[in-house]
mmCIF file of C-alpha atoms and ligand atoms in Angstrom:
data_model
loop_
_atom_site.group_PDB
_atom_site.id
_atom_site.type_symbol
_atom_site.label_atom_id
_atom_site.label_comp_id
_atom_site.label_asym_id
_atom_site.label_seq_id
_atom_site.Cartn_x
_atom_site.Cartn_y
_atom_site.Cartn_z
ATOM 1 C CA MET A 1 45.968 5.297 -35.264
ATOM 2 C CA GLN A 2 46.592 7.199 -38.604
ATOM 3 C CA THR A 3 48.693 5.349 -41.741
ATOM 4 C CA THR A 4 50.138 6.939 -44.413
ATOM 5 C CA MET A 5 46.691 5.941 -46.285
ATOM 6 C CA ASP A 6 44.745 8.430 -44.327
ATOM 7 C CA LEU A 7 47.177 11.286 -45.595
ATOM 8 C CA PRO A 8 45.952 13.507 -48.110
ATOM 9 C CA GLN A 9 47.657 12.357 -51.360
ATOM 10 C CA THR A 10 47.776 15.909 -53.191
ATOM 11 C CA GLN A 11 48.373 19.583 -51.691
ATOM 12 C CA THR A 12 47.734 22.937 -53.421
ATOM 13 C CA ILE A 13 51.255 24.755 -52.901
ATOM 14 C CA ARG A 14 52.149 27.855 -53.497
ATOM 15 C CA ILE A 15 55.632 29.325 -54.604
ATOM 16 C CA MET A 16 57.412 32.335 -56.143
ATOM 17 C CA LEU A 17 58.934 30.614 -59.069
ATOM 18 C CA ASN A 18 61.599 32.069 -60.596
ATOM 19 C CA GLY A 19 60.049 35.217 -59.592
ATOM 20 C CA GLN A 20 56.436 34.994 -60.306
ATOM 21 C CA SER A 21 53.714 33.579 -57.858
ATOM 22 C CA MET A 22 52.363 30.212 -58.331
ATOM 23 C CA GLU A 23 49.979 28.139 -57.399
ATOM 24 C CA ARG A 24 49.505 24.427 -57.921
ATOM 25 C CA GLU A 25 48.001 21.114 -56.718
ATOM 26 C CA VAL A 26 50.694 18.656 -56.478
ATOM 27 C CA GLN A 27 51.030 14.737 -55.532
ATOM 28 C CA ALA A 28 52.615 14.725 -51.717
ATOM 29 C CA ARG A 29 55.199 12.201 -52.833
ATOM 30 C CA THR A 30 56.093 14.232 -56.004
ATOM 31 C CA HIS A 31 60.103 15.408 -55.555
ATOM 32 C CA LEU A 32 60.659 19.311 -56.401
ATOM 33 C CA VAL A 33 62.863 18.551 -59.602
ATOM 34 C CA ASP A 34 59.923 16.295 -61.355
ATOM 35 C CA PHE A 35 57.393 19.237 -60.582
ATOM 36 C CA LEU A 36 59.164 21.811 -61.955
ATOM 37 C CA ARG A 37 60.208 19.866 -64.933
ATOM 38 C CA ASP A 38 56.778 18.376 -65.966
ATOM 39 C CA GLY A 39 54.481 20.702 -63.998
ATOM 40 C CA ALA A 40 55.964 23.518 -64.490
ATOM 41 C CA GLU A 41 57.589 22.949 -68.077
ATOM 42 C CA LEU A 42 60.920 24.012 -66.913
ATOM 43 C CA LYS A 43 63.512 21.519 -68.355
ATOM 44 C CA GLY A 44 66.429 23.126 -67.491
ATOM 45 C CA SER A 45 67.344 21.246 -64.044
ATOM 46 C CA HIS A 46 67.689 17.493 -65.073
ATOM 47 C CA LEU A 47 67.643 14.167 -63.264
ATOM 48 C CA GLY A 48 70.573 11.911 -63.384
ATOM 49 C CA CYS A 49 70.676 9.680 -60.295
ATOM 50 C CA GLU A 50 67.650 10.711 -58.683
ATOM 51 C CA HIS A 51 68.670 10.036 -55.143
ATOM 52 C CA GLY A 52 71.324 13.438 -54.269
ATOM 53 C CA VAL A 53 74.646 12.413 -55.585
ATOM 54 C CA CYS A 54 75.333 14.141 -59.261
ATOM 55 C CA GLY A 55 74.289 17.989 -58.485
ATOM 56 C CA ALA A 56 72.277 17.802 -61.757
ATOM 57 C CA CYS A 57 68.669 18.945 -60.589
ATOM 58 C CA THR A 58 70.389 21.499 -58.432
ATOM 59 C CA VAL A 59 67.466 24.630 -57.970
ATOM 60 C CA GLN A 60 67.741 27.343 -55.271
ATOM 61 C CA LEU A 61 65.388 27.220 -52.607
ATOM 62 C CA ASP A 62 64.834 30.401 -50.760
ATOM 63 C CA GLY A 63 68.296 31.794 -52.755
ATOM 64 C CA GLN A 64 70.434 28.338 -51.205
ATOM 65 C CA ILE A 65 71.271 25.314 -53.495
ATOM 66 C CA VAL A 66 69.252 22.530 -52.641
ATOM 67 C CA ARG A 67 68.819 18.519 -54.653
ATOM 68 C CA GLY A 68 65.847 19.000 -56.465
ATOM 69 C CA CYS A 69 65.676 15.283 -56.077
ATOM 70 C CA LEU A 70 65.976 15.084 -52.608
ATOM 71 C CA VAL A 71 63.288 17.900 -51.995
ATOM 72 C CA LEU A 72 59.256 17.225 -52.556
ATOM 73 C CA ALA A 73 57.182 20.169 -53.776
ATOM 74 C CA VAL A 74 55.130 20.445 -50.947
ATOM 75 C CA GLN A 75 58.217 21.605 -48.785
ATOM 76 C CA ALA A 76 58.545 24.337 -51.733
ATOM 77 C CA ASP A 77 55.136 25.789 -50.183
ATOM 78 C CA GLY A 78 55.500 29.347 -49.501
ATOM 79 C CA ARG A 79 58.998 29.455 -50.504
ATOM 80 C CA SER A 80 60.899 31.091 -53.476
ATOM 81 C CA VAL A 81 62.070 28.750 -56.075
ATOM 82 C CA ASN A 82 64.945 29.908 -58.242
ATOM 83 C CA THR A 83 65.535 27.725 -61.669
ATOM 84 C CA VAL A 84 68.452 27.825 -64.390
ATOM 85 C CA GLU A 85 66.268 29.443 -66.567
ATOM 86 C CA GLY A 86 64.983 32.305 -63.853
ATOM 87 C CA LEU A 87 68.797 33.078 -62.688
ATOM 88 C CA THR A 88 69.559 33.019 -66.908
ATOM 89 C CA GLY A 89 66.713 35.271 -67.025
ATOM 90 C CA SER A 90 68.046 37.417 -64.583
ATOM 91 C CA GLY A 91 71.463 37.657 -65.906
ATOM 92 C CA ALA A 92 72.626 36.378 -62.520
ATOM 93 C CA LEU A 93 74.565 33.573 -64.265
ATOM 94 C CA ALA A 94 75.985 35.787 -67.251
ATOM 95 C CA GLN A 95 79.289 35.746 -66.433
ATOM 96 C CA LEU A 96 80.153 32.434 -65.366
ATOM 97 C CA GLN A 97 78.097 31.226 -68.503
ATOM 98 C CA ALA A 98 80.415 33.529 -70.700
ATOM 99 C CA ALA A 99 83.388 31.966 -69.358
ATOM 100 C CA PHE A 100 81.853 28.263 -69.639
ATOM 101 C CA ILE A 101 81.482 28.859 -72.912
ATOM 102 C CA LYS A 102 84.961 30.648 -73.281
ATOM 103 C CA ARG A 103 86.746 27.738 -71.305
ATOM 104 C CA ASN A 104 84.792 24.748 -73.420
ATOM 105 C CA ALA A 105 83.685 24.012 -69.936
ATOM 106 C CA LEU A 106 80.644 21.779 -71.344
ATOM 107 C CA GLN A 107 79.918 19.650 -73.915
ATOM 108 C CA CYS A 108 76.563 17.404 -73.438
ATOM 109 C CA GLY A 109 75.615 20.153 -71.341
ATOM 110 C CA PHE A 110 73.693 17.461 -68.723
ATOM 111 C CA CYS A 111 75.748 18.706 -65.737
ATOM 112 C CA THR A 112 75.498 22.626 -66.945
ATOM 113 C CA SER A 113 72.842 23.390 -65.170
ATOM 114 C CA GLY A 114 73.133 22.326 -61.498
ATOM 115 C CA MET A 115 77.391 23.302 -62.401
ATOM 116 C CA LEU A 116 76.080 26.788 -62.737
ATOM 117 C CA LEU A 117 74.029 26.954 -59.993
ATOM 118 C CA ALA A 118 76.833 25.736 -57.450
ATOM 119 C CA ALA A 119 79.201 27.821 -59.324
ATOM 120 C CA HIS A 120 76.819 30.758 -58.506
ATOM 121 C CA GLU A 121 76.919 30.345 -55.118
ATOM 122 C CA LEU A 122 80.607 29.768 -54.909
ATOM 123 C CA VAL A 123 81.460 33.355 -56.579
ATOM 124 C CA GLU A 124 78.738 34.811 -54.094
ATOM 125 C CA GLN A 125 79.654 33.228 -51.071
ATOM 126 C CA ARG A 126 83.361 32.843 -51.272
ATOM 127 C CA PRO A 127 84.597 34.921 -53.548
ATOM 128 C CA LEU A 128 88.618 34.591 -52.498
ATOM 129 C CA ALA A 129 88.015 30.995 -53.111
ATOM 130 C CA ASN A 130 91.358 29.437 -54.539
ATOM 131 C CA ARG A 131 91.376 26.675 -57.034
ATOM 132 C CA GLU A 132 91.519 24.224 -54.893
ATOM 133 C CA GLU A 133 88.453 25.242 -53.037
ATOM 134 C CA VAL A 134 86.894 25.654 -56.200
ATOM 135 C CA ARG A 135 87.157 21.581 -56.777
ATOM 136 C CA GLU A 136 86.021 20.972 -53.395
ATOM 137 C CA TRP A 137 82.913 22.969 -53.881
ATOM 138 C CA ILE A 138 81.928 21.620 -56.873
ATOM 139 C CA SER A 139 82.772 18.176 -56.033
ATOM 140 C CA GLY A 140 79.024 17.275 -55.196
ATOM 141 C CA ASN A 141 78.316 18.056 -59.113
ATOM 142 C CA TYR A 142 79.379 15.264 -61.560
ATOM 143 C CA CYS A 143 80.474 15.993 -65.361
ATOM 144 C CA ARG A 144 81.011 13.011 -67.393
ATOM 145 C CA CYS A 145 82.574 14.949 -70.361
ATOM 146 C CA THR A 146 84.555 17.826 -69.468
ATOM 147 C CA GLY A 147 87.186 16.015 -66.880
ATOM 148 C CA TYR A 148 86.519 19.414 -64.696
ATOM 149 C CA GLN A 149 89.848 21.254 -65.379
ATOM 150 C CA ALA A 150 87.339 23.515 -68.217
ATOM 151 C CA ILE A 151 84.781 23.826 -65.468
ATOM 152 C CA VAL A 152 87.461 25.125 -62.761
ATOM 153 C CA ASP A 153 89.042 26.918 -65.324
ATOM 154 C CA ALA A 154 86.027 29.096 -65.925
ATOM 155 C CA ILE A 155 84.910 29.286 -61.977
ATOM 156 C CA CYS A 156 88.188 30.983 -61.627
ATOM 157 C CA ASP A 157 88.121 33.319 -64.261
ATOM 158 C CA VAL A 158 85.065 34.471 -62.760
ATOM 159 C CA LEU A 159 86.511 34.791 -59.358
ATOM 160 C CA ALA A 160 89.787 36.983 -60.749
ATOM 161 C CA GLU A 161 87.631 38.734 -62.831
ATOM 162 C CA ARG A 162 85.856 39.962 -59.839
ATOM 163 C CA ILE A 163 88.836 40.368 -57.655
ATOM 164 C CA LYS A 164 89.779 42.688 -60.753
ATOM 165 C CA ALA A 165 86.676 44.576 -60.811
ATOM 166 C CA ALA A 166 86.891 44.998 -57.136
ATOM 167 C CA GLN A 167 89.866 46.483 -57.300
ATOM 168 C CA GLY A 168 89.393 48.959 -59.862
ATOM 169 C CA ALA A 169 86.289 49.980 -57.741
ATOM 170 C CA GLN A 170 88.361 51.098 -54.785
ATOM 171 C CA PRO A 171 89.193 54.679 -54.807
HETATM 172 FE FE1 FES B 1 69.296 14.966 -57.823
HETATM 173 FE FE2 FES B 1 71.774 13.139 -58.900
HETATM 174 S S1 FES B 1 69.336 13.987 -59.726
HETATM 175 S S2 FES B 1 71.497 14.752 -57.589
HETATM 176 FE FE1 FES B 2 78.303 16.348 -70.015
HETATM 177 FE FE2 FES B 2 79.285 17.659 -67.826
HETATM 178 S S1 FES B 2 79.059 18.699 -69.976
HETATM 179 S S2 FES B 2 78.208 15.763 -68.385
#
């Protein structure tokens, strides 16, 4: 009978990380966020609870947000991973980042990368979300500093700006 002792301890993974292909040997039990922070030197995704509750470790896997502390690095093999660094570099977060600054929606910043990725998915997938839906959407991302109101204000600002821009673009 095969036991866990017989399973390989390391595995080579090939991922598309922030648009760049990468091949690395990883420990089979390394979590994706640990690989990103320690193996790829991308420190923007944070580790808080380490069991899927706080959202600080949020990254995109094949375009959808996941908890980096609940996904193994080997599960990302052959897939695309985007972190706050990559999405900042591409400009995908620029509107949200400007709104967060304007609304003072960050203090220590520990939650901010996860909050931005969650907010980005919201504005892309739910462009007509109302304030209650915004609150519900980010309820899986904990912030210990801001009291959430400024974060919700910032996301609502972006939703409103996008609606206004879309209306202005109509013939
Ligand atoms: Fe992953 Fe908290 S560190 S959800
Ligand atoms: Fe400090 Fe959110 S700004 S935890």
